[in-house]
Short mmCIF file of C-alpha atoms in Angstrom, two decimals:
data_model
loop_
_atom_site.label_atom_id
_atom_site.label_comp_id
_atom_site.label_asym_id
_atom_site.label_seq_id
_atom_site.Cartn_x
_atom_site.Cartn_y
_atom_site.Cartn_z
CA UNK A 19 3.53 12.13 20.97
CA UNK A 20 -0.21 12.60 21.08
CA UNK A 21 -0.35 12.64 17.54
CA UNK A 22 1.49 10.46 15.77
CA UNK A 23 2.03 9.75 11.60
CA UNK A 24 2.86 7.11 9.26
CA UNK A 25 3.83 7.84 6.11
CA UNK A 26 5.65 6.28 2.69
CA UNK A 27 4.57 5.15 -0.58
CA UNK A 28 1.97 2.53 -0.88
CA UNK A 29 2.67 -0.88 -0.23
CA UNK A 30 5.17 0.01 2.21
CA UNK A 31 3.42 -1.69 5.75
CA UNK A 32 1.60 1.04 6.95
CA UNK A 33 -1.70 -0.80 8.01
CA UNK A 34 0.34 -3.80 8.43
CA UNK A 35 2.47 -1.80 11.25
CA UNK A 36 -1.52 -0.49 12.77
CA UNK A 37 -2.56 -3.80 12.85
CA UNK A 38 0.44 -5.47 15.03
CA UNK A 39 0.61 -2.53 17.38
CA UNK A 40 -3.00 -3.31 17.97
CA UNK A 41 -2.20 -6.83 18.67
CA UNK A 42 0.00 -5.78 21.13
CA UNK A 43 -1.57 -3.21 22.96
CA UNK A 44 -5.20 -5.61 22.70
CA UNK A 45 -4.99 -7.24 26.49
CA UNK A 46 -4.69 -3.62 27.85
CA UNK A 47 -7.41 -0.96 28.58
CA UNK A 48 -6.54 1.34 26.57
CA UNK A 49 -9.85 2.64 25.14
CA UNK A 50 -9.83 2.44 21.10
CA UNK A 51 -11.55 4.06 18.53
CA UNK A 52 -11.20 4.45 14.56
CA UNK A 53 -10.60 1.99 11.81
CA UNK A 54 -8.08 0.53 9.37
CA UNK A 55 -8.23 0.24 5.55
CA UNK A 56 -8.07 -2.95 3.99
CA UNK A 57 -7.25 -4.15 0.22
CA UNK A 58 -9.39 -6.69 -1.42
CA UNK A 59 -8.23 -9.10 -3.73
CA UNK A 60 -10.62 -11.40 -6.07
CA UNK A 61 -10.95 -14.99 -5.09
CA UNK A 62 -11.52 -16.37 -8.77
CA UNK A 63 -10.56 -20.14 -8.65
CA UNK A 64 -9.37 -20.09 -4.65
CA UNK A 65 -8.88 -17.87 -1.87
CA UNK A 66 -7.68 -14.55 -1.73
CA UNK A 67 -3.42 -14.04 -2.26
CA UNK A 68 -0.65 -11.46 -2.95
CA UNK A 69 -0.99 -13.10 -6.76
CA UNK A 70 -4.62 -12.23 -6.71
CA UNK A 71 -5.85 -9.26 -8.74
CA UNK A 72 -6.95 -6.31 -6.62
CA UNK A 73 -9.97 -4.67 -6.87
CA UNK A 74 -10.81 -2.21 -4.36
CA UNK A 75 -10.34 -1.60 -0.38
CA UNK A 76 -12.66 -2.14 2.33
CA UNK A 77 -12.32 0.12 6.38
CA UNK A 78 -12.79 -1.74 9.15
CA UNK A 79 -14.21 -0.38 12.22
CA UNK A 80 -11.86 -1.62 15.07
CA UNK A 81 -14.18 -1.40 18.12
CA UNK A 82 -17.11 -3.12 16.61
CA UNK A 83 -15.70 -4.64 13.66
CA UNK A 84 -18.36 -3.28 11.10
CA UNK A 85 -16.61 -2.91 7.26
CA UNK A 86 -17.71 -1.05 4.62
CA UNK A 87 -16.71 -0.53 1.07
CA UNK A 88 -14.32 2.62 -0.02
CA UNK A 89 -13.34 2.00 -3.35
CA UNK A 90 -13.68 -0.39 -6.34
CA UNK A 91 -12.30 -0.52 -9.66
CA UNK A 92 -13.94 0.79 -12.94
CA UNK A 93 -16.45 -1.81 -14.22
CA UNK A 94 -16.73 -4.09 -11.13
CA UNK A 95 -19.73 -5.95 -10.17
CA UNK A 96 -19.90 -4.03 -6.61
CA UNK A 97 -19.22 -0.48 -7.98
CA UNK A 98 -21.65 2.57 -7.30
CA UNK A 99 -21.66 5.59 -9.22
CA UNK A 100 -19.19 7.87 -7.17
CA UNK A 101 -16.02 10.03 -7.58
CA UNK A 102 -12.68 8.42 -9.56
CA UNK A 103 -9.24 8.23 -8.40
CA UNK A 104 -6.78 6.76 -10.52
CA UNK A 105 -8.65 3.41 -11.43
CA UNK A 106 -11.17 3.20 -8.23
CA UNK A 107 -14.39 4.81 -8.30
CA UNK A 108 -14.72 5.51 -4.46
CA UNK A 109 -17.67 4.90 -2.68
CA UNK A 110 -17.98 7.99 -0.45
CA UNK A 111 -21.31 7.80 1.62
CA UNK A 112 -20.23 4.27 1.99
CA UNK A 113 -17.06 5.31 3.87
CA UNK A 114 -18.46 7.97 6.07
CA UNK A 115 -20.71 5.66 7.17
CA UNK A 116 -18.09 3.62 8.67
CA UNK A 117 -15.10 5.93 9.39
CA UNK A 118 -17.14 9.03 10.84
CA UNK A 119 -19.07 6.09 13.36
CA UNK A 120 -15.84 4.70 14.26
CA UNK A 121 -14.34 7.83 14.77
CA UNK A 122 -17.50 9.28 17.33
CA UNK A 123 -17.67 9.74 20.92
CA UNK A 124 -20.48 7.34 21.70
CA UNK A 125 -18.62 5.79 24.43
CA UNK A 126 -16.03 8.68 25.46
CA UNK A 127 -16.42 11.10 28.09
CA UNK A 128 -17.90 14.25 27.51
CA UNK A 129 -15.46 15.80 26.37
CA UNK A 130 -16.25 13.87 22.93
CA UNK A 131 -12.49 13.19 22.28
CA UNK A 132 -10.58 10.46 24.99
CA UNK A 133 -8.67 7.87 24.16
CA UNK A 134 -6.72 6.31 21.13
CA UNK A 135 -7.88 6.68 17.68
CA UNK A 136 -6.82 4.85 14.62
CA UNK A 137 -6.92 6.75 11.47
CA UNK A 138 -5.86 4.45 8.18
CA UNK A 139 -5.48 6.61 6.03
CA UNK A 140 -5.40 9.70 5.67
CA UNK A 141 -5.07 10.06 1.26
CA UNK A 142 -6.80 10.90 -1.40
CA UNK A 143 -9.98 8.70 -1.07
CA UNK A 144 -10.59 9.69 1.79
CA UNK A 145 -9.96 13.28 1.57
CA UNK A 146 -13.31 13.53 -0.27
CA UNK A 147 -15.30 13.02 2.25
CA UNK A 148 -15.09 16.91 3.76
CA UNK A 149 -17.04 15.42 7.05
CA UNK A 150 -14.13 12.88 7.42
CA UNK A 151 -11.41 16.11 6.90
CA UNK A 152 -13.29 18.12 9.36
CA UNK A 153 -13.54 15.28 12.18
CA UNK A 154 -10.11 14.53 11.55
CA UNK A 155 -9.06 18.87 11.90
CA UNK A 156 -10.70 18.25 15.38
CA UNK A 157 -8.85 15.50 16.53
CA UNK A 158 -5.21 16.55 15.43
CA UNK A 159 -6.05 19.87 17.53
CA UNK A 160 -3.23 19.19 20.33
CA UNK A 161 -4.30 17.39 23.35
CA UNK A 162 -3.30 15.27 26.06
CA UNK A 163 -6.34 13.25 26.25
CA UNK A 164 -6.05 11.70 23.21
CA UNK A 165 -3.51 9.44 21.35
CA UNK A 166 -4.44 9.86 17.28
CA UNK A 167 -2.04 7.40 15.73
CA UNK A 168 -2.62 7.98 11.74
CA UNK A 169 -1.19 6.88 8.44
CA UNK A 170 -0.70 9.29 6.08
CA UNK A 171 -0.42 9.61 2.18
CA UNK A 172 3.43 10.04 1.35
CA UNK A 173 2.19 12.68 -1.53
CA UNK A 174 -1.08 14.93 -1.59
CA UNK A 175 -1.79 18.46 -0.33
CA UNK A 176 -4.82 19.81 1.66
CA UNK A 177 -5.19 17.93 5.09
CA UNK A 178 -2.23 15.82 4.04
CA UNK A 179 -0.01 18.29 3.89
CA UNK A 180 -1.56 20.36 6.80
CA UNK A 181 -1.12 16.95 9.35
CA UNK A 182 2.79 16.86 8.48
CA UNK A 183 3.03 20.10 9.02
CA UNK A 184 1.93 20.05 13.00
CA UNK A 185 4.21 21.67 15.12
CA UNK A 186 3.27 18.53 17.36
CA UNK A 187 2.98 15.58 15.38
CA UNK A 188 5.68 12.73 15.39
CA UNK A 189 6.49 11.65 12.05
CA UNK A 190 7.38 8.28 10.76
CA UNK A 191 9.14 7.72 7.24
CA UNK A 192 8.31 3.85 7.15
CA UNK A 193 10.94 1.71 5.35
CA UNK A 194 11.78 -1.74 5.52
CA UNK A 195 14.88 -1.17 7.67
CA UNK A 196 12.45 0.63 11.07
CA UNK A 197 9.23 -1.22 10.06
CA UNK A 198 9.39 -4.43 12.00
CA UNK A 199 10.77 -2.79 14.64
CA UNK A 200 7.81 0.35 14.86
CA UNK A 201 5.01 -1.48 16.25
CA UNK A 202 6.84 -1.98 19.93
CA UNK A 203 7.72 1.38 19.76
CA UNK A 204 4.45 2.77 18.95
CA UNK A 205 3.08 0.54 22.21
CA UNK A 206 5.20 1.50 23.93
CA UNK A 207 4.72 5.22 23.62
CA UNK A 208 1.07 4.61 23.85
CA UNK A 209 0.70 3.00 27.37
CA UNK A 210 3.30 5.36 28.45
CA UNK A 211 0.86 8.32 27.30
CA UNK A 212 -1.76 6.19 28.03
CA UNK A 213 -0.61 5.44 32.05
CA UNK A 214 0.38 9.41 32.57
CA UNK A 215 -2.93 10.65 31.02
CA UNK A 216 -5.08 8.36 33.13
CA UNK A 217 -7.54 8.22 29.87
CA UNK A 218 -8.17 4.53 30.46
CA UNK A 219 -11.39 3.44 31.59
CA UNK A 220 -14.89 5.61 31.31
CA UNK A 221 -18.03 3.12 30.71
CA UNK A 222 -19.63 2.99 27.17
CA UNK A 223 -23.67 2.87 26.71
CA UNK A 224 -23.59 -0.79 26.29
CA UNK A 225 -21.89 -1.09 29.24
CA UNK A 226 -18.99 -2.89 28.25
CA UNK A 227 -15.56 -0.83 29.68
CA UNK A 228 -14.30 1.13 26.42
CA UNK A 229 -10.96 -0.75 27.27
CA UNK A 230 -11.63 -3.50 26.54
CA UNK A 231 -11.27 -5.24 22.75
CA UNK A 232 -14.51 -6.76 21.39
CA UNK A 233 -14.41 -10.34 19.66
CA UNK A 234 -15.72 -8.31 16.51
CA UNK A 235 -12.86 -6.00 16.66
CA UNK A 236 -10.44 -9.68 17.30
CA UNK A 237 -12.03 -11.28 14.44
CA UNK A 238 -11.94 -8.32 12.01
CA UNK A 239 -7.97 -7.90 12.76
CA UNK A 240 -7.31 -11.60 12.33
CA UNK A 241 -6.71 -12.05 16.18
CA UNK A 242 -7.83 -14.22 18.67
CA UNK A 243 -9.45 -12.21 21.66
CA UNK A 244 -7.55 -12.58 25.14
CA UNK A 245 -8.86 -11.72 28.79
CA UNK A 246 -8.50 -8.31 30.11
CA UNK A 247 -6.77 -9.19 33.58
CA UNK A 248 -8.19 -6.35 36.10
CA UNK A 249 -5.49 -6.20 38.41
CA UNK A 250 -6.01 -3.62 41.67
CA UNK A 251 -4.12 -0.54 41.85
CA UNK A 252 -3.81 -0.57 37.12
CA UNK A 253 -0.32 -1.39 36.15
CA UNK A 254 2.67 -0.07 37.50
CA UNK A 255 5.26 1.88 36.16
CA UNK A 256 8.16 -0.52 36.89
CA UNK A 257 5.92 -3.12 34.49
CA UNK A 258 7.01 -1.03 31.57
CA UNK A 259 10.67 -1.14 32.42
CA UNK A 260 13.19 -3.86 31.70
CA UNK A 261 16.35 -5.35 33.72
CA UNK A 262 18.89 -7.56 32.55
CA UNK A 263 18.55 -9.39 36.04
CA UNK A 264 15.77 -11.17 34.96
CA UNK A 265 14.25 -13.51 32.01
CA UNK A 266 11.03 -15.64 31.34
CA UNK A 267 12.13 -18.74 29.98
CA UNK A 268 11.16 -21.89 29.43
CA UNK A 269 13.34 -25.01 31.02
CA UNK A 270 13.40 -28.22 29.37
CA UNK A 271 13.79 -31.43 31.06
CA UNK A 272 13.17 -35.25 30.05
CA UNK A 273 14.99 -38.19 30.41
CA UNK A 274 18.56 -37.37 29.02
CA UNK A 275 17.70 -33.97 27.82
CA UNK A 276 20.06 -32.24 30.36
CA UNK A 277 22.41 -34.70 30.30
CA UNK A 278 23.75 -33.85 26.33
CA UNK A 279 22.69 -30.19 26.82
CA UNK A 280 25.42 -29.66 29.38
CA UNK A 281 28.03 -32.13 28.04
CA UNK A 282 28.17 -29.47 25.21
CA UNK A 283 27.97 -26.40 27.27
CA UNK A 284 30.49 -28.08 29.96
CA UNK A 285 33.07 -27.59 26.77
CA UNK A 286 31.41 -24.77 24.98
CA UNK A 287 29.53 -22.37 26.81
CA UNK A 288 31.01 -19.75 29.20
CA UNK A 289 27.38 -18.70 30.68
CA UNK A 290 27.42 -22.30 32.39
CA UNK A 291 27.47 -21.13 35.86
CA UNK A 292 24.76 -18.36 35.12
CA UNK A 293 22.48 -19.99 33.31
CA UNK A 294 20.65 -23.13 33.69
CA UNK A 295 19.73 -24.91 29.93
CA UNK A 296 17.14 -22.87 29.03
CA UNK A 297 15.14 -20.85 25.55
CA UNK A 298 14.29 -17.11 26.72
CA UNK A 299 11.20 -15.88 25.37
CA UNK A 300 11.85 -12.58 27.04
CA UNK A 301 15.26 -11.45 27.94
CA UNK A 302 16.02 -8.82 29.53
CA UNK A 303 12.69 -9.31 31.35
CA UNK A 304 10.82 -6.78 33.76
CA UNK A 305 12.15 -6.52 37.34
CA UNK A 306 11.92 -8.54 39.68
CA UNK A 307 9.54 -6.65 41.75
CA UNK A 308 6.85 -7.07 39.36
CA UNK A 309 6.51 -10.59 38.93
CA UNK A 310 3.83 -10.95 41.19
CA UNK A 311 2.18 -8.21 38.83
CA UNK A 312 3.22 -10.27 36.06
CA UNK A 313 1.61 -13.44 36.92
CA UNK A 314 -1.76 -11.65 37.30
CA UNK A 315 -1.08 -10.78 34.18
CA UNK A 316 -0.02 -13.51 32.49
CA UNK A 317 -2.27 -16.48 34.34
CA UNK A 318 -5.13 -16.25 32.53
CA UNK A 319 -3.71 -15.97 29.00
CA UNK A 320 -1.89 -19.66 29.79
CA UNK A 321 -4.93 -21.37 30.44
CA UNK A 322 -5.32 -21.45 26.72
CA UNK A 323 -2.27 -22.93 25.65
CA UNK A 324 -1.42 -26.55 26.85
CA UNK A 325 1.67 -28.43 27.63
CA UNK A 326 3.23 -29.70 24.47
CA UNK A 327 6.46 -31.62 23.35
CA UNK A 328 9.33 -30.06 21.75
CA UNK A 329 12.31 -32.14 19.65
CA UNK A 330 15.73 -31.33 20.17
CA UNK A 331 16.61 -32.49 16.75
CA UNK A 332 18.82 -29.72 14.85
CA UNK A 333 22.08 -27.88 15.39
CA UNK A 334 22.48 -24.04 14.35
CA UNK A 335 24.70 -21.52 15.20
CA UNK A 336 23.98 -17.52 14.73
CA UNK A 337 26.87 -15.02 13.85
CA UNK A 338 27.23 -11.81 14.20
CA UNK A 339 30.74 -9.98 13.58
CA UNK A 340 32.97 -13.00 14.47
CA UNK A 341 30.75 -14.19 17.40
CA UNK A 342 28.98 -17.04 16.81
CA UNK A 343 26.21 -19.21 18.86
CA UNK A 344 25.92 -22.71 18.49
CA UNK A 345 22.46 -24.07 19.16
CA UNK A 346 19.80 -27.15 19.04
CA UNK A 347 16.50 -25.72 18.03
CA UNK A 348 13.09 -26.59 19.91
CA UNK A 349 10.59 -27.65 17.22
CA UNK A 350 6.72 -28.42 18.43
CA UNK A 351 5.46 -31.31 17.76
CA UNK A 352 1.48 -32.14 17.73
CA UNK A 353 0.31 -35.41 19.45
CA UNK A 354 1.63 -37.64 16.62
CA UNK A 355 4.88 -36.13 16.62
CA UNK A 356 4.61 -34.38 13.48
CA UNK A 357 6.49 -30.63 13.13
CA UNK A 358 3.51 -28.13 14.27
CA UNK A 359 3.00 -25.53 11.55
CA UNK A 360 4.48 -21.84 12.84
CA UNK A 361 0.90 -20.98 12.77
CA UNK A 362 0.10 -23.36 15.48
CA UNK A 363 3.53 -23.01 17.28
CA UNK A 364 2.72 -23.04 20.92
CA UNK A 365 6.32 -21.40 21.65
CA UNK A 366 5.31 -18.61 19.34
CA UNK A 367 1.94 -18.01 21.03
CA UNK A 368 3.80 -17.74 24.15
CA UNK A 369 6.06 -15.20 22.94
CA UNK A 370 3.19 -13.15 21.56
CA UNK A 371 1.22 -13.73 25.01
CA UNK A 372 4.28 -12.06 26.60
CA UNK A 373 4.68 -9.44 24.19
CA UNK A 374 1.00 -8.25 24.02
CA UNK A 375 1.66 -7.62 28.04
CA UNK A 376 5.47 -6.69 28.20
CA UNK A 377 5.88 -5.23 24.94
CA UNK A 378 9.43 -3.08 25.70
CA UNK A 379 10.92 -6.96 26.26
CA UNK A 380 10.20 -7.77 22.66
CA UNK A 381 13.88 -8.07 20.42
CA UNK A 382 12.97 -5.02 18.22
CA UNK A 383 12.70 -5.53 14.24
CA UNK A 384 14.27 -9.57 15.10
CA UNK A 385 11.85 -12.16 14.81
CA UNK A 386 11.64 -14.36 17.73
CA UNK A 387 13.94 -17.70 17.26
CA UNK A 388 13.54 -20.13 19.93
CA UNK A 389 17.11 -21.56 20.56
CA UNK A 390 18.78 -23.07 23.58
CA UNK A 391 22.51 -22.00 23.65
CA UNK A 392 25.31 -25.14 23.67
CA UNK A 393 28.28 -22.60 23.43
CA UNK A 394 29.98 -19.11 21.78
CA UNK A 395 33.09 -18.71 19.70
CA UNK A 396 34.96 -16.26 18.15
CA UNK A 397 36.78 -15.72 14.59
CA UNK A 398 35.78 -14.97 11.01
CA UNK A 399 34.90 -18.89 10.36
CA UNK A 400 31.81 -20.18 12.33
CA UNK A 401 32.03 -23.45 13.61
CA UNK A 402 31.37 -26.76 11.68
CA UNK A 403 27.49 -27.12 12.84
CA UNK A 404 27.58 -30.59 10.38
CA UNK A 405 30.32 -31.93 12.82
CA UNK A 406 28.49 -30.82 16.49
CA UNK A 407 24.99 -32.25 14.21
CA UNK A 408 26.67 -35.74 13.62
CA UNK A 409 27.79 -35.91 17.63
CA UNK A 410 24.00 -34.69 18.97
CA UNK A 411 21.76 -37.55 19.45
CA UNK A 412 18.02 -36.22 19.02
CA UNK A 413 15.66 -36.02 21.95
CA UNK A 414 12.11 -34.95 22.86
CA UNK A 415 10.97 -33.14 26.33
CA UNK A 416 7.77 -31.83 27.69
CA UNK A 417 7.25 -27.77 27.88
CA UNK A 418 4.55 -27.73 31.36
CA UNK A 419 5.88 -24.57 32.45
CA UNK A 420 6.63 -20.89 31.86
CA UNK A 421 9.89 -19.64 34.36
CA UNK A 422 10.53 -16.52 35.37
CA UNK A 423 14.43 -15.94 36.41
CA UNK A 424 16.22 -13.48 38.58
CA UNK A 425 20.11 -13.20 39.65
CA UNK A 426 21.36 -10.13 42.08
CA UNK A 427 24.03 -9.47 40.51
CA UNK A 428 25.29 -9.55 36.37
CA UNK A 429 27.71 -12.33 37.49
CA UNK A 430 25.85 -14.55 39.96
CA UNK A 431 23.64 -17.30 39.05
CA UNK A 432 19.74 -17.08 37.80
CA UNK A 433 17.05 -18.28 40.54
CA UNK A 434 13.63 -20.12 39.71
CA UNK A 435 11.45 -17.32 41.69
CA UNK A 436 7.91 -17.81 40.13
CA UNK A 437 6.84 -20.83 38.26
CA UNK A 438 3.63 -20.18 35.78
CA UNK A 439 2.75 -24.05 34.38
CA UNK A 440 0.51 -23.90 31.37
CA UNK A 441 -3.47 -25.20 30.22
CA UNK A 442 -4.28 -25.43 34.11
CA UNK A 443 -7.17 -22.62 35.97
CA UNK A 444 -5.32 -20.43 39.14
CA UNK A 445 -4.51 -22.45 41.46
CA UNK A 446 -1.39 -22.56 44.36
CA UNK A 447 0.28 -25.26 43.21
CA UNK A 448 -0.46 -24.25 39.13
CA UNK A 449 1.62 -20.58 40.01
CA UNK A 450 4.25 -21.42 42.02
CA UNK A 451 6.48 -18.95 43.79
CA UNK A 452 9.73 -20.72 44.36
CA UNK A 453 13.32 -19.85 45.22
CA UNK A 454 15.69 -22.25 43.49
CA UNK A 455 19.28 -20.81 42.66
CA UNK A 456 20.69 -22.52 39.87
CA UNK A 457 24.34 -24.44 40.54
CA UNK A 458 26.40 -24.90 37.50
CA UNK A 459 29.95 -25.39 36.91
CA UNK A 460 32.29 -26.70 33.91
CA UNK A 461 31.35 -29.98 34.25
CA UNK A 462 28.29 -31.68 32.84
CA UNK A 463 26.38 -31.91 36.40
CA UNK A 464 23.43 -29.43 37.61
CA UNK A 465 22.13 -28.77 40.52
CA UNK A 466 19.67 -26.43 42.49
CA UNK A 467 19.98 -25.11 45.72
CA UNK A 468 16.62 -24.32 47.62
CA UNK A 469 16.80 -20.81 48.95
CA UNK A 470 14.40 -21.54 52.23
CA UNK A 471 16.45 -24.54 53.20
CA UNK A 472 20.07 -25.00 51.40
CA UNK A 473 19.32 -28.28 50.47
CA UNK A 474 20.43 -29.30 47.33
CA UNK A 475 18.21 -31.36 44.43
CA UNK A 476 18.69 -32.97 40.90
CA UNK A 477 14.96 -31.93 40.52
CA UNK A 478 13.81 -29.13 38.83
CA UNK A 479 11.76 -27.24 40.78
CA UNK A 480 8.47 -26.45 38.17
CA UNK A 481 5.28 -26.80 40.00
CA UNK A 482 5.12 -31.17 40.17
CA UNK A 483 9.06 -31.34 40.05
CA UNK A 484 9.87 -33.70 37.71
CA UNK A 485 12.88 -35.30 37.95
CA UNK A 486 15.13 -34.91 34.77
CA UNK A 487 16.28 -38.65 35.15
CA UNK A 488 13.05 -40.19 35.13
#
């Protein structure tokens, strides 16, 4: 789907749904052109909100991060004489001088038209530019060596019309039952156009690989920039499947934590002797034969987040058509062991670090909910979460570690194989690749049995190995 559309009414998510496939695709070289429209809001009496009046929109270059103004209302301090659409006068010279920049070759190959471009939007405002219509004819010409992923106005004819009605553009009706879940599958299509064209790479004037996001472009989007990991040989193609054998996780342990966690599994939970006590942040996870890839990958991107504490505090159970999940809840805690806010949630980060490099894992249109599973059960009536709650006695443990699992079969047992242990530079003993098969059974105990040797531990096997009694 070389060219690819988003349409619906306005309001609907459209540059919201640009923006996080950006996000996710951002670690990857996949070279990126275009921009994104933003609306502005006045900031009379406090910062900008969904209350706030608007009064125009602004495009954003995503490469370079430049903005520019493309419309304002009547009567605003900012307007310039111009055109009129509804109740914006648009500022057309203004526009082109951002869009048709963004939208250049400067750093393609010769051809003048590699790579993925971001058109947002393609409506009315824009449509009087007739340079911008023209540059955007070219680039919806079919083509394998480009991605153009566009929104589009839901009404309008002209190039509006024309762009829907191309034999080989993919169209997307955004609502709010597909939207969360459109940005992994944009990715995803992307990299998988983006790995069988071979359009990544090519070097830019400035010398910087066209790949790779600038801090401009992070800032602009609202994102933090993140490390390019160059791994020989590009990415494989097994990195963009996923297998049910396999899960990152992360494995708590501190003094009693395992101790309650499998007293209520040892009753409750029929995964016991498959699964150690554990929250997935990606399950299923890629296969097993990429998680050397993976921790080139990944090893960079946890330098930046740090070992924190997590309270085991509160009791919840999800249901879905009469089976239920009873759970505890991890909630962060900063270094006075007050609730982190979920904008400073180092579990979340972690899930979006995996995402942004794995993003077929993600749980399409679910937010992530860290959970660790105490136990399943069946029937129209889930069970009495104040009763479990009054019988849990709250705890704390230390997060040090990102796990990645692996079993042979569906039935068997998860092993430890690689061991990725957070806020710490590469080093042997900060990546560890391990072999520890997980021994549970129905009763509270839990064990791990060292693949090299057979023996058999109490410790969990995460880099130091800390022991949980201690």
């Amino acid at each position: 789907m070389p060219l690819t559309l988003l349409t619906g009414p306005p309001g609907c998510g459209k540059t919201h749904i640009i923006e996080r496939t950006l996000a996710i695709l951002q670690d990857r070289s996949v070279a990126t052109k275009g921009f994104i429209t933003r609306e502005v809001r006045n900031q009379v009496g406090g910062p900008s909100t969904a209350s706030a009046r608007r009064i125009g929109f602004d495009i954003v270059d995503v490469k370079s991060g430049s903005t520019g103004v493309l419309a304002r209302v009547k009567g605003h301090a900012d307007v310039k004489p111009g055109p009129v659409i509804g109740k914006y006068v648009v500022n057309v010279s203004e526009f082109e001088g951002v869009a048709l920049a963004s939208l250049s070759a400067a750093c393609a190959s010769a051809n003048n038209t590699t790579g993925l471009y971001i058109v947002d939007e393609i409506g009315r405002m824009e449509l009087l530019s007739t340079a911008f219509c023209t540059r955007v004819r070219e680039l919806s010409a079919p083509s394998d060596e480009r991605f153009v992923l566009a929104t589009v106005a839901a009404k309008g004819d002209g190039l509006i019309e024309d762009c829907k009605g191309m034999s080989h553009a993919t169209i997307h009706h955004v609502t709010t039952e597909n939207r969360d879940a459109l940005p992994q599958t944009l990715a995803a299509g992307i990299l998988k156009w983006n790995r069988l064209s071979g359009a990544t790479g090519g070097v830019c004037p400035t010398g910087k690989p066209t790949g790779v996001k600038t801090d401009a472009m992070a800032g602009a989007m609202g994102h933090h920039p993140l490390t390019v990991t160059e791994v020989p040989g590009g990415r494989p193609a097994m990195a963009d499947e996923t297998d049910t054998k396999t899960a990152c996780c992360v494995i708590p342990y501190g003094k009693g934590v395992w101790d309650q966690i499998q007293h209520f599994r040892s009753v409750h939970d029929k995964q016991i002797i498959r699964w150690p006590p554990h929250c997935n942040l990606l399950f299923p996870f890629i296969p097993q034969e990429m998680f050397p890839y993976a921790m080139q990958v990944l090893q960079p991107q946890m330098l930046h987040i740090k070992p924190f504490t997590v309270a085991l505090r509160t009791i919840g159970v999800f249901s879905r058509k009469g089976s239920h999940t009873l759970h505890v809840t991890p909630q962060t805690l900063d270094t006075s062991g007050h609730p982190r806010p979920p904008d400073n949630d180092p579990l979340q980060e972690l899930y979006r670090v995996l995402v942004r490099a794995f993003p077929q894992c993600a749980k399409r249109g679910r937010p992530f909910c860290p959970h660790i599973t105490l136990g399943q059960f069946q029937g129209k009536t889930p069970p009495d979460v104040a009763e479990f709650q009054r019988t849990w006695t709250p705890l704390q443990c230390r997060v040090t570690h990102v796990h990645m699992l692996a079993r042979r079969a569906f039935d068997d047992p998860f092993h430890i194989h690689h061991a990725l242990q957070l806020g710490v530079a590469h080093t042997e003993s900060a990546d560890k690749c391990v072999d520890f098969m997980y021994v549970g059974n129905d009763s509270a105990a839990c064990t791990w049995r060292c693949g090299a040797t057979g023996d058999v531990t109490h410790v969990v096997p995460i880099g130091g190995s800390v022991d949980l009694d201690s």
